[in-house]
Each structure stands twice: as C-alpha cells, then as structure tokens.
Coordinates of C-alpha atoms in Angstrom, one line a residue:
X24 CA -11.5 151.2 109.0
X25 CA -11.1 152.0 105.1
X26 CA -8.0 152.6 104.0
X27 CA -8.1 156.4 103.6
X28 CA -10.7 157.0 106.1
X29 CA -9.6 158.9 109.7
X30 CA -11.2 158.7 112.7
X31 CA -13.5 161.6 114.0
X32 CA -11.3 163.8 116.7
X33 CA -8.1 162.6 114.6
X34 CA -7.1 166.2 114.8
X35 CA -7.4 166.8 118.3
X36 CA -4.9 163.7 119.0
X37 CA -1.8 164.5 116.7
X38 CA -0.2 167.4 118.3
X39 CA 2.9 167.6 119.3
X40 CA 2.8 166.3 122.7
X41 CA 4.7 163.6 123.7
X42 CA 4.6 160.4 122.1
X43 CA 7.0 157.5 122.5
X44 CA 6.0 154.1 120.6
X45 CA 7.8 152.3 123.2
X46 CA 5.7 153.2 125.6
X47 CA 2.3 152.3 124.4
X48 CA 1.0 149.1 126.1
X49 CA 1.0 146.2 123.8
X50 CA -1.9 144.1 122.9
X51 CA -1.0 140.2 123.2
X52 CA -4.4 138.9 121.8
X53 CA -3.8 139.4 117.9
X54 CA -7.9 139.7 117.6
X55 CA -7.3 143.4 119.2
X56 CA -5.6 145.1 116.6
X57 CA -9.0 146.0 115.7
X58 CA -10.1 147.4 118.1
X59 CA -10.0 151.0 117.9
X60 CA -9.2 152.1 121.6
X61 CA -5.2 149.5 121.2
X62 CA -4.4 152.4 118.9
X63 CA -2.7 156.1 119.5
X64 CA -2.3 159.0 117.1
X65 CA 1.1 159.5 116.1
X66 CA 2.1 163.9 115.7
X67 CA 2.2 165.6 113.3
X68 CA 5.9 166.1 113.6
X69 CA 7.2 162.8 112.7
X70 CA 7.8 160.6 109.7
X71 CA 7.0 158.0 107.8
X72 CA 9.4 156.5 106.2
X73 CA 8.3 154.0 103.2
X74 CA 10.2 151.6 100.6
X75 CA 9.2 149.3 98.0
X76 CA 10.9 147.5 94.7
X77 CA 10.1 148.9 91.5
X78 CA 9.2 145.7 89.2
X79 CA 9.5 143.4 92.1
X80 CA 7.0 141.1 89.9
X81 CA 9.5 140.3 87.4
X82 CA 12.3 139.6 90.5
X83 CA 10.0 137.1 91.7
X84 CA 9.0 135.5 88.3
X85 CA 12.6 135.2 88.2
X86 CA 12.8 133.2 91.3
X87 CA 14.3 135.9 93.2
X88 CA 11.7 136.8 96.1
X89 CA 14.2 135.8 98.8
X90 CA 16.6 138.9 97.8
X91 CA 13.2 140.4 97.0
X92 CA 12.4 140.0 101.2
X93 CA 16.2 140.9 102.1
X94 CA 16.5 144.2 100.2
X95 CA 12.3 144.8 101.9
X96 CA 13.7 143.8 105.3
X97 CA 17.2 146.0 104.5
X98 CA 15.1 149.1 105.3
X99 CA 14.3 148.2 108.3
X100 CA 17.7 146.9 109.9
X101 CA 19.2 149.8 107.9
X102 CA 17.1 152.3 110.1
X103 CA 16.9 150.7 113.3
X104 CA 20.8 150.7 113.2
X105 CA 21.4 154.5 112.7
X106 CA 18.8 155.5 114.9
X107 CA 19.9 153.1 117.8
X108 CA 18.1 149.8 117.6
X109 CA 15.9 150.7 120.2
X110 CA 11.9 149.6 120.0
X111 CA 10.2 151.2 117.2
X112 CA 7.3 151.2 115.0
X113 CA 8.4 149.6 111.8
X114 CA 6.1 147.0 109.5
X115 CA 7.5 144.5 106.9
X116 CA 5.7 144.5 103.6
X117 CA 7.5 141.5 101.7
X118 CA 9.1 143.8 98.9
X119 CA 9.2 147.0 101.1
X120 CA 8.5 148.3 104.4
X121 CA 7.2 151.4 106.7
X122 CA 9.0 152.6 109.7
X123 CA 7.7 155.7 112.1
X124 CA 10.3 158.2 112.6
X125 CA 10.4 161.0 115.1
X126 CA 11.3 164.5 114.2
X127 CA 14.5 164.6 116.0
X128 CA 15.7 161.5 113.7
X129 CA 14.6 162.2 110.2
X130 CA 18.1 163.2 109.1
X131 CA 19.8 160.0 110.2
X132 CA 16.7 158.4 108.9
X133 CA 17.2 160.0 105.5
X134 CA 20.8 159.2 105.0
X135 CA 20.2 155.5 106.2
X136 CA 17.7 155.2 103.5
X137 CA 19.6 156.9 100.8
X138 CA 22.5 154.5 101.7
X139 CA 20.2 151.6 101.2
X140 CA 18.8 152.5 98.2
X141 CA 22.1 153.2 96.7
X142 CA 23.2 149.3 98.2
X143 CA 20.3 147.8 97.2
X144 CA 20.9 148.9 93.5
X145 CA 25.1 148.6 93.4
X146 CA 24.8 144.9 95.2
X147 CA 21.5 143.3 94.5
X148 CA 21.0 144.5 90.9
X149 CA 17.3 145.5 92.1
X150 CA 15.8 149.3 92.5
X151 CA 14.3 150.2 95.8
X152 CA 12.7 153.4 96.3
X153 CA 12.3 155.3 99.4
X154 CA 10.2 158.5 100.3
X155 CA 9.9 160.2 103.5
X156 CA 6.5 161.1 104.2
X157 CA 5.6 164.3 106.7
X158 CA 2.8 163.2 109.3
X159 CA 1.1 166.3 109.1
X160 CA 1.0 166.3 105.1
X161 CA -0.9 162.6 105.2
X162 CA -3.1 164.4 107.5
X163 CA -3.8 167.5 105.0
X164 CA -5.0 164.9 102.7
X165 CA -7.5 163.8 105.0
X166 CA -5.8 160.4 106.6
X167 CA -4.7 159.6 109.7
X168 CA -2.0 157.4 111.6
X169 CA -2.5 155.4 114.5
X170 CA -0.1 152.8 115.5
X171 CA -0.6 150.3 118.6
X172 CA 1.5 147.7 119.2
X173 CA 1.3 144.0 119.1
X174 CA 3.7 141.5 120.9
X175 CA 3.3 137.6 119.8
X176 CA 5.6 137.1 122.6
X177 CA 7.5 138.8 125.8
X178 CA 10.5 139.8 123.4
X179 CA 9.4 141.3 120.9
X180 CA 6.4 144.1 119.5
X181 CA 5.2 145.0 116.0
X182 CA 3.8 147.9 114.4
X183 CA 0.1 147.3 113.6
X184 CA -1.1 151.0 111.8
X185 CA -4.0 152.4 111.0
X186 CA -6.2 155.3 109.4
X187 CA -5.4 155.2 105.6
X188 CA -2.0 157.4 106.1
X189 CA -0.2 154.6 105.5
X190 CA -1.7 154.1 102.0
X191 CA -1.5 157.6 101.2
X192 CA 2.6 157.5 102.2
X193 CA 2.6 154.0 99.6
X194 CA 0.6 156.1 97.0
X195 CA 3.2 159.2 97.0
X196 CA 6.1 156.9 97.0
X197 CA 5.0 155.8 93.7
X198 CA 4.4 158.8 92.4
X199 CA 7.7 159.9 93.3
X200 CA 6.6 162.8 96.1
X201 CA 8.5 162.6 99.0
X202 CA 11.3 160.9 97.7
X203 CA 14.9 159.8 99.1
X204 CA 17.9 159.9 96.7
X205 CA 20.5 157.3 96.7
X206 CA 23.7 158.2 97.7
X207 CA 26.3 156.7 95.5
X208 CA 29.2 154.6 97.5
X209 CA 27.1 155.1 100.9
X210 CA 26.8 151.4 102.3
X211 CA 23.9 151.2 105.1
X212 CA 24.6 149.7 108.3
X213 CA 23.2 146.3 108.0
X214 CA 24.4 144.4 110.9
X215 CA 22.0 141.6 112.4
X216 CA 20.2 141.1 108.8
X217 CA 20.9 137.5 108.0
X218 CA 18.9 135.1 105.6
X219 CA 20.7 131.5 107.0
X220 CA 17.2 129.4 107.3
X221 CA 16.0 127.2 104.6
X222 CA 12.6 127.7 103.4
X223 CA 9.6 125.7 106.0
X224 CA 8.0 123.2 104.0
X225 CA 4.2 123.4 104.8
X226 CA 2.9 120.7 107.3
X227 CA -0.4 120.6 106.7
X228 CA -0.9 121.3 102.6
X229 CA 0.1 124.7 101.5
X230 CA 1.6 128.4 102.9
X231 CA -2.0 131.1 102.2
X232 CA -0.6 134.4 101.7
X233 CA -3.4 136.4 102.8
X234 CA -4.1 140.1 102.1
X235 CA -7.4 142.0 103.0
X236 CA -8.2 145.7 102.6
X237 CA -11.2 147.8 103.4
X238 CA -13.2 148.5 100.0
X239 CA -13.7 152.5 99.6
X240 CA -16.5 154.2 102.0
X241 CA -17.5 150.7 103.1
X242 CA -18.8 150.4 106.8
X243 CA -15.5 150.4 109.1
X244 CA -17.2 148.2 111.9
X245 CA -18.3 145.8 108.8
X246 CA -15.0 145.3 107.6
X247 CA -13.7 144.8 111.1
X248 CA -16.3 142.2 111.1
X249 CA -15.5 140.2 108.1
X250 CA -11.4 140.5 109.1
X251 CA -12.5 138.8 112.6
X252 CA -14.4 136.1 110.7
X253 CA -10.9 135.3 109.1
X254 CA -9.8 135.1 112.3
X255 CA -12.3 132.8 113.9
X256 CA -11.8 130.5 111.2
X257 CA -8.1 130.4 111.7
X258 CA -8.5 130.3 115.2
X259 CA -11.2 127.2 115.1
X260 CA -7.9 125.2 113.5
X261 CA -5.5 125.6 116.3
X262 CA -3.5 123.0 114.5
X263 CA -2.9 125.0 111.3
X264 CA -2.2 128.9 111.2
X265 CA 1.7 129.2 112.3
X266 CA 3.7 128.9 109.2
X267 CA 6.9 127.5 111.5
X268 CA 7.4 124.6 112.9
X269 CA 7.8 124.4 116.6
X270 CA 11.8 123.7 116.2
X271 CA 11.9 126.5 114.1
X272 CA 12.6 126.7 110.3
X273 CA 15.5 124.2 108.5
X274 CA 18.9 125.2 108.8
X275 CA 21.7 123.9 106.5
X276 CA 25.0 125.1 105.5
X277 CA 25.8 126.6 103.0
X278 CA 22.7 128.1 103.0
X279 CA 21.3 129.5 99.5
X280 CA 21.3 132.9 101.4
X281 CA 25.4 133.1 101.4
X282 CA 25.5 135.4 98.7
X283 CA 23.4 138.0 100.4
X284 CA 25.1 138.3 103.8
X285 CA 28.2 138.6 101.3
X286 CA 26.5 141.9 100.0
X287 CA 25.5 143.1 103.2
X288 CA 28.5 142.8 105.1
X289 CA 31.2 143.6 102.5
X290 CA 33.0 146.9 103.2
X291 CA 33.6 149.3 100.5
X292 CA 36.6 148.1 98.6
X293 CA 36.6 144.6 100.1
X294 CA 37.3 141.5 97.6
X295 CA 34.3 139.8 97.1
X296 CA 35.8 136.6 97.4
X297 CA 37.6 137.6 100.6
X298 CA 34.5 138.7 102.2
X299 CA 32.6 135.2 101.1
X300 CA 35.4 133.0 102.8
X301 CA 35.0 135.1 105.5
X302 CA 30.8 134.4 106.0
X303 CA 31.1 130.7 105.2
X304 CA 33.3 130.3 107.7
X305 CA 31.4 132.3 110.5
X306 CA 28.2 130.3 108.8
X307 CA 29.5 127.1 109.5
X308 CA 30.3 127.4 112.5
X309 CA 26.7 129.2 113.8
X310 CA 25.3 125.7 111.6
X311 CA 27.5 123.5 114.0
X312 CA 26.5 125.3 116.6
X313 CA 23.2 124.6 116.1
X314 CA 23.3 120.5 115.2
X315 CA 25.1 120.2 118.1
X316 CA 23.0 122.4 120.7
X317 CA 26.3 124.0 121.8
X318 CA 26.0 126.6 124.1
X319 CA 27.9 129.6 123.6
X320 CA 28.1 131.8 126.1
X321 CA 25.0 133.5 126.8
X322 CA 23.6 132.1 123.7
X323 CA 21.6 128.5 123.5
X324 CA 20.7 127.2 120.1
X325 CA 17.5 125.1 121.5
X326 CA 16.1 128.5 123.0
X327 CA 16.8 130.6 120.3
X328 CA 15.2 128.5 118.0
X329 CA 12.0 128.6 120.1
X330 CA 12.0 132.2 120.5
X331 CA 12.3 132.7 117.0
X332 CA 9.0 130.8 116.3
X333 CA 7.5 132.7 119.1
X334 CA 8.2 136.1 117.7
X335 CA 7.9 135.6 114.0
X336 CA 6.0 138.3 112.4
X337 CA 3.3 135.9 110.3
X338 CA 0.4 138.2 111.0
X339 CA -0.2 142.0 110.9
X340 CA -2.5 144.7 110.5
X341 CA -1.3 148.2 108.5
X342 CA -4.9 149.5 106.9
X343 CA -5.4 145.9 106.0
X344 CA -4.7 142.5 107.0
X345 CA -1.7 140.5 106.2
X346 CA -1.1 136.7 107.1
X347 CA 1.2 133.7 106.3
X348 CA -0.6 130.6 107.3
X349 CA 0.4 126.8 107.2
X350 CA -3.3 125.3 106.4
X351 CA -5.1 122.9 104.6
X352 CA -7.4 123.1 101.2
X353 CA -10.4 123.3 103.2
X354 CA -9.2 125.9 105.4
X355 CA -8.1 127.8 102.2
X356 CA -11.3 127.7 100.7
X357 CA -13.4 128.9 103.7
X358 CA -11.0 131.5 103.9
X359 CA -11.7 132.1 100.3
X360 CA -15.0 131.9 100.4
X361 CA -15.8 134.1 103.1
X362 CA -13.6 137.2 101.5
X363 CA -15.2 136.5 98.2
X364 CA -18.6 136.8 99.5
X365 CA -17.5 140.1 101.4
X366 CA -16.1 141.4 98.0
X367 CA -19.1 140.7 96.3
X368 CA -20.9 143.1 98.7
X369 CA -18.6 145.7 98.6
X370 CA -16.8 145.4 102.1
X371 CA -13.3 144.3 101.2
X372 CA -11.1 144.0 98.5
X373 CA -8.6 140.6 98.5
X374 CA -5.7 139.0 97.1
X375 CA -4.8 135.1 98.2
X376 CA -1.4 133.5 97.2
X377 CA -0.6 129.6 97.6
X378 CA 3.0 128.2 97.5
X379 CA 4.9 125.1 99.1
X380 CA 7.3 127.0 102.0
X381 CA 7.1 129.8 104.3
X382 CA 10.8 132.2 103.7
X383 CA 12.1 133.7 107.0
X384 CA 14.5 136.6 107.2
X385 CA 15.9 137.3 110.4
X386 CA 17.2 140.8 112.0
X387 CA 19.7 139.4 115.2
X388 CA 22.1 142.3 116.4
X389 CA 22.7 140.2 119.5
X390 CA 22.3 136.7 119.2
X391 CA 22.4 135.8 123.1
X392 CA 19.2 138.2 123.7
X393 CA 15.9 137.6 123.2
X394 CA 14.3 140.3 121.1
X395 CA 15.3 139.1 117.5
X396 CA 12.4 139.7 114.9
X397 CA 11.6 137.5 111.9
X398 CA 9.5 138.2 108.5
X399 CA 7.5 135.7 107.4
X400 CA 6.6 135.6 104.4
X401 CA 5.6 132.6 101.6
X402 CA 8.2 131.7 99.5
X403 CA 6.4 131.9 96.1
X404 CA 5.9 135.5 96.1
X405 CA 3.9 135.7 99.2
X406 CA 2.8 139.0 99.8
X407 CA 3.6 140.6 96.9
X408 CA 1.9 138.0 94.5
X409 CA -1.1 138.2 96.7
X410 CA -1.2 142.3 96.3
X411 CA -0.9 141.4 92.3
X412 CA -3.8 139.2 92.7
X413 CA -6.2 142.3 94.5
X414 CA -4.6 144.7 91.9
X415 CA -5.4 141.9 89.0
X416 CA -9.1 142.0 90.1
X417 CA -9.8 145.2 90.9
X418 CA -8.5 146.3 87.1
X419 CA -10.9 143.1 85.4
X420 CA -13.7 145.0 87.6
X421 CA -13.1 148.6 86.1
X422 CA -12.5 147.0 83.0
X423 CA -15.4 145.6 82.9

C-alpha cells in the first residue's frame, strides 16, 4: 500500500463503534503485516499523536543519536504513563514516534506531550516537536489508518500501521498544523525509560538500517511484493537478521547512558549532583545484579535478559518497512540490490544505513514482569540516517 493511498470501503470501517487496540488478535509471523485482512480501521474519533527532533542530523553528526533515541522513545513512556501503561498502539521512529490515542484520553495525552517537549528542550538541549493529529481530518485528506498488531513474543505487541495517515500526521507535524505547545517547568512522567546497555557489536559484519516506502501510485500488491522479497532474503539467513545477541546486549557500569536517566528522573528543583549519586548507586547495583545472576525477588537476570531479546522491536511496518539487521556484505548487497532494482521501476523508494552496533533503549516499569519493550535501532544514525539517505535521492532525482 502507498503511503497516502486508503483502502476501498475505508469509510465504511472508521466509525465510531467500538474499538480497543488490545483487543485485536496479533499476528506472530512478521511476513503478515502485509497482509491486508491483520489490519483494523481505527475511528474517526481518536488521535494520533506524533513527535520528531527538529535538526536531529546535526545531533547525530555530533555523536549524539543515543539522546537522539531517548528523547524519540521519551514520547512514548511519557504517554503510556499518563494514560495507564496499559497495551497500546505506539511505533518508535528512531528520532520520534507515533502513538494512537482514544478520544476519552487526548487531554492527558496532550499535557504528557507538552511536558515532554518542554523536558526534552530544558534537559537534553534538543527540540522535539509534537502535534496531535484528528483521525477524521487524516481521513478528509484522503488517508487512512489501520493498525494490527504484531507480537515477536508472548509478552509483548507492536503497532504495525497502515494507509498513508500516518505520513500525512508526519507531514503536518512539520508544517507545524496540529501542534502541542511545551509547557514550561512541566516534567513528563518518565518512569521505566532507561538506556543502561552498551551498544551490540555486530556478529556477523555490520548493523543495515533498512527503510522502504511505497513510491507514489505504484501497484500496492507490487510493493507488498518486493517488501516480502526483503524478507525472504532475510529469512533464507536464519543465522543473520537479529541485531541482539542471544544473552542480550553488553551491560557495564557506569554506563555512558548515566547522564540521561539523571535527566529523566530528576525532580524539579533537585541538585543535579544529588540525583546522579543517587542513579549510580541504584545502577550498580541492577549491574551486580546482573554479573552475578542474583535473583531478586520475582525478578531473574538470566530470564530477563532472554526476554528482552525476544521482544526487541528490530522490525516494523508503519506505511513502510523498517529493520535493524546483524548481516553480512553479501546479505547487504542483495538487499541492496533488490530495492534498487524496485526503485528503478518505480515501486519503492529506499534509504540503507551501515554502522558497527545495534543501540537499545529500554521502557521497564516493572522489572520482575515480562512485557518490557526495547527499540532497536543502529547506533550510527540508524533510522534516521537511512531516511536522510531516501530523502538525499529522491532530491538528486527532481534535481535532475
């Protein structure tokens, strides 16, 4: 599906009858997110709620992608917190994020985001922008939104979205429709946002940062097609593809993510330096915790780690295809060349990114349960240099 097509009968499935994200049946076979019938219409009533960082190129030629991820993934944890936690339809970007908001919620929703926004800028010397997007008006613009959910393990479910409204709420954020003030001195409820794990080292060559759209008015069931060629050829290297090892990322202490669980769990008015004595001790001892294999409690280091690999968030579809994948060269290159020669016909449009690690930022309200979520993303701009790369050609092509 292109990114600003909708589906025929689109209107005839976004009422306002009763929709709860939670309850749509999740799809474990990643191959089905594009499949048209794993998707439902979301009403007209709710929200979408979108963020991204204004100049986050310059942040990451400055070697900050990792607050770059934290303030994306901020959003998110910001948001679930006010509104309860509870499963919901949210999708990481690397330097922003989307999250589906119901109409009952969009004031909490609003002042979360206005708190972040006004965080993100007072502690991270970085400018997020937020907008709140109506349903219905991505629909009066001739989009749609369809969410189904995918579940990489028993734990956990993300967001995959589709019908072009998605685009359409990234478009107006930019523009500045839509949009969520900051609220000066607000400070977001961050709790469970943590960034403790070193970058993963790639295993078998290189982290591919992979990001595929649909080109404009191409054939929907063609770009499906070359999108599940990507996947076969991952797929035919069972080996390669997960950007984690299977005992989970490296963990040391103190981690080079100190300074931003500082920032996000400082209260207002709070010494700085009290507050950082105060997470390097908790930090060490979660690190010891882990050498060791203590159990804790209900909480057990060895399982934790494994869930963690099992739900990690290093593949997604929102109008588009987004992976982080541990592979070699020639994997690379097939990849590669299969995209380009889709480009070349007018079926997608691509941006690739190649770097050393694979960055992980963690959301973990409760550390003994089982449904902690994990971004993935690579650690040398990752998403966000491989969107740069798709914009980079796609301005050489109208320039020429």
């Amino acid at each position: 599906m292109t990114r600003g097509s909708a589906p025929a009968g689109a209107g005839a499935r976004c009422g306002t009858g009763a929709f709860v994200y939670a309850d749509l049946v999740p799809v474990t076979d990643f191959a089905r997110v594009l499949d048209d019938g794993a998707y439902r219409a979301v009403p007209d009533g709710w929200w979408l709620a979108v963020t991204d960082i204004v100049e986050s190129t310059a942040a990451i030629a400055a070697g900050r992608y990792k607050a770059v991820n934290y303030a994306g993934a901020a959003a998110i944890a910001a948001v679930r917190n006010a509104l309860g936690g509870q499963d919901r339809a949210f999708v990481f970007g690397g330097d922003g994020a989307s999250i589906l908001v119901a109409p009952h919620e969009a004031e909490a929703a609003r002042a979360a985001l206005a708190a972040t926004v006004a965080w993100v800028g007072a502690e991270m010397d970085l400018t997020l922008r937020a907008a709140l997007v109506p349903v219905a008006a991505l629909r009066q613009a001739g989009h749609d939104l369809r969410v189904a959910r995918y579940a990489p393990s028993p734990h956990v479910a993300y967001a995959m979205v589709t019908g072009g409204g998605l685009a359409f709420a990234e478009r107006a954020l930019k523009r500045g429709l839509y949009a969520v003030a900051p609220a000066p001195g607000a400070r977001p409820d961050l709790t469970g946002l943590t960034c403790r794990f070193a970058p993963a080292r790639a295993r078998h060559g290189l982290i591919l940062s992979v990001l595929v759209v649909g080109a404009e008015g191409a054939d929907p069931a063609a770009i499906r097609g070359v999108i599940g060629d990507v996947l076969r050829l991952v797929a035919a290297a069972p080996a390669m593809g997960r950007p984690l090892p299977d005992e989970g990322p490296p963990l040391y202490w103190p981690s080079d993510g100190i300074a931003l669980e500082v920032a996000a769990s400082r209260s207002a008015g709070q010494p700085r330096l009290l507050r950082r004595l105060a997470v390097l001790a908790r930090t060490l001892a979660a690190s010891l915790i882990f050498r060791f294999g203590l159990r804790i409690g209900g909480f057990e280091p060895a399982r934790y780690r494994r869930e963690l690999v099992a739900n990690a968030d290093f593949q997604k579809y929102d109008d588009g295809l987004r992976m982080t994948l541990d592979c070699d060269e020639a994997l690379a290159a097939a990849i590669e060349g299969r995209l380009a020669a889709a480009e070349a016909a007018g079926l997608v449009r691509f941006g690739l990114h190649r770097q050393s690690a694979a960055l992980t930022t963690c959301i973990t309200v409760v550390p003994s349960e089982s449904d902690h979520v994990h971004f993935i993303d690579g650690d040398g701009g990752g998403y966000a240099r491989a969107a740069q790369n798709l914009k980079a050609k796609a301005g050489a092509g109208m320039a020429a």
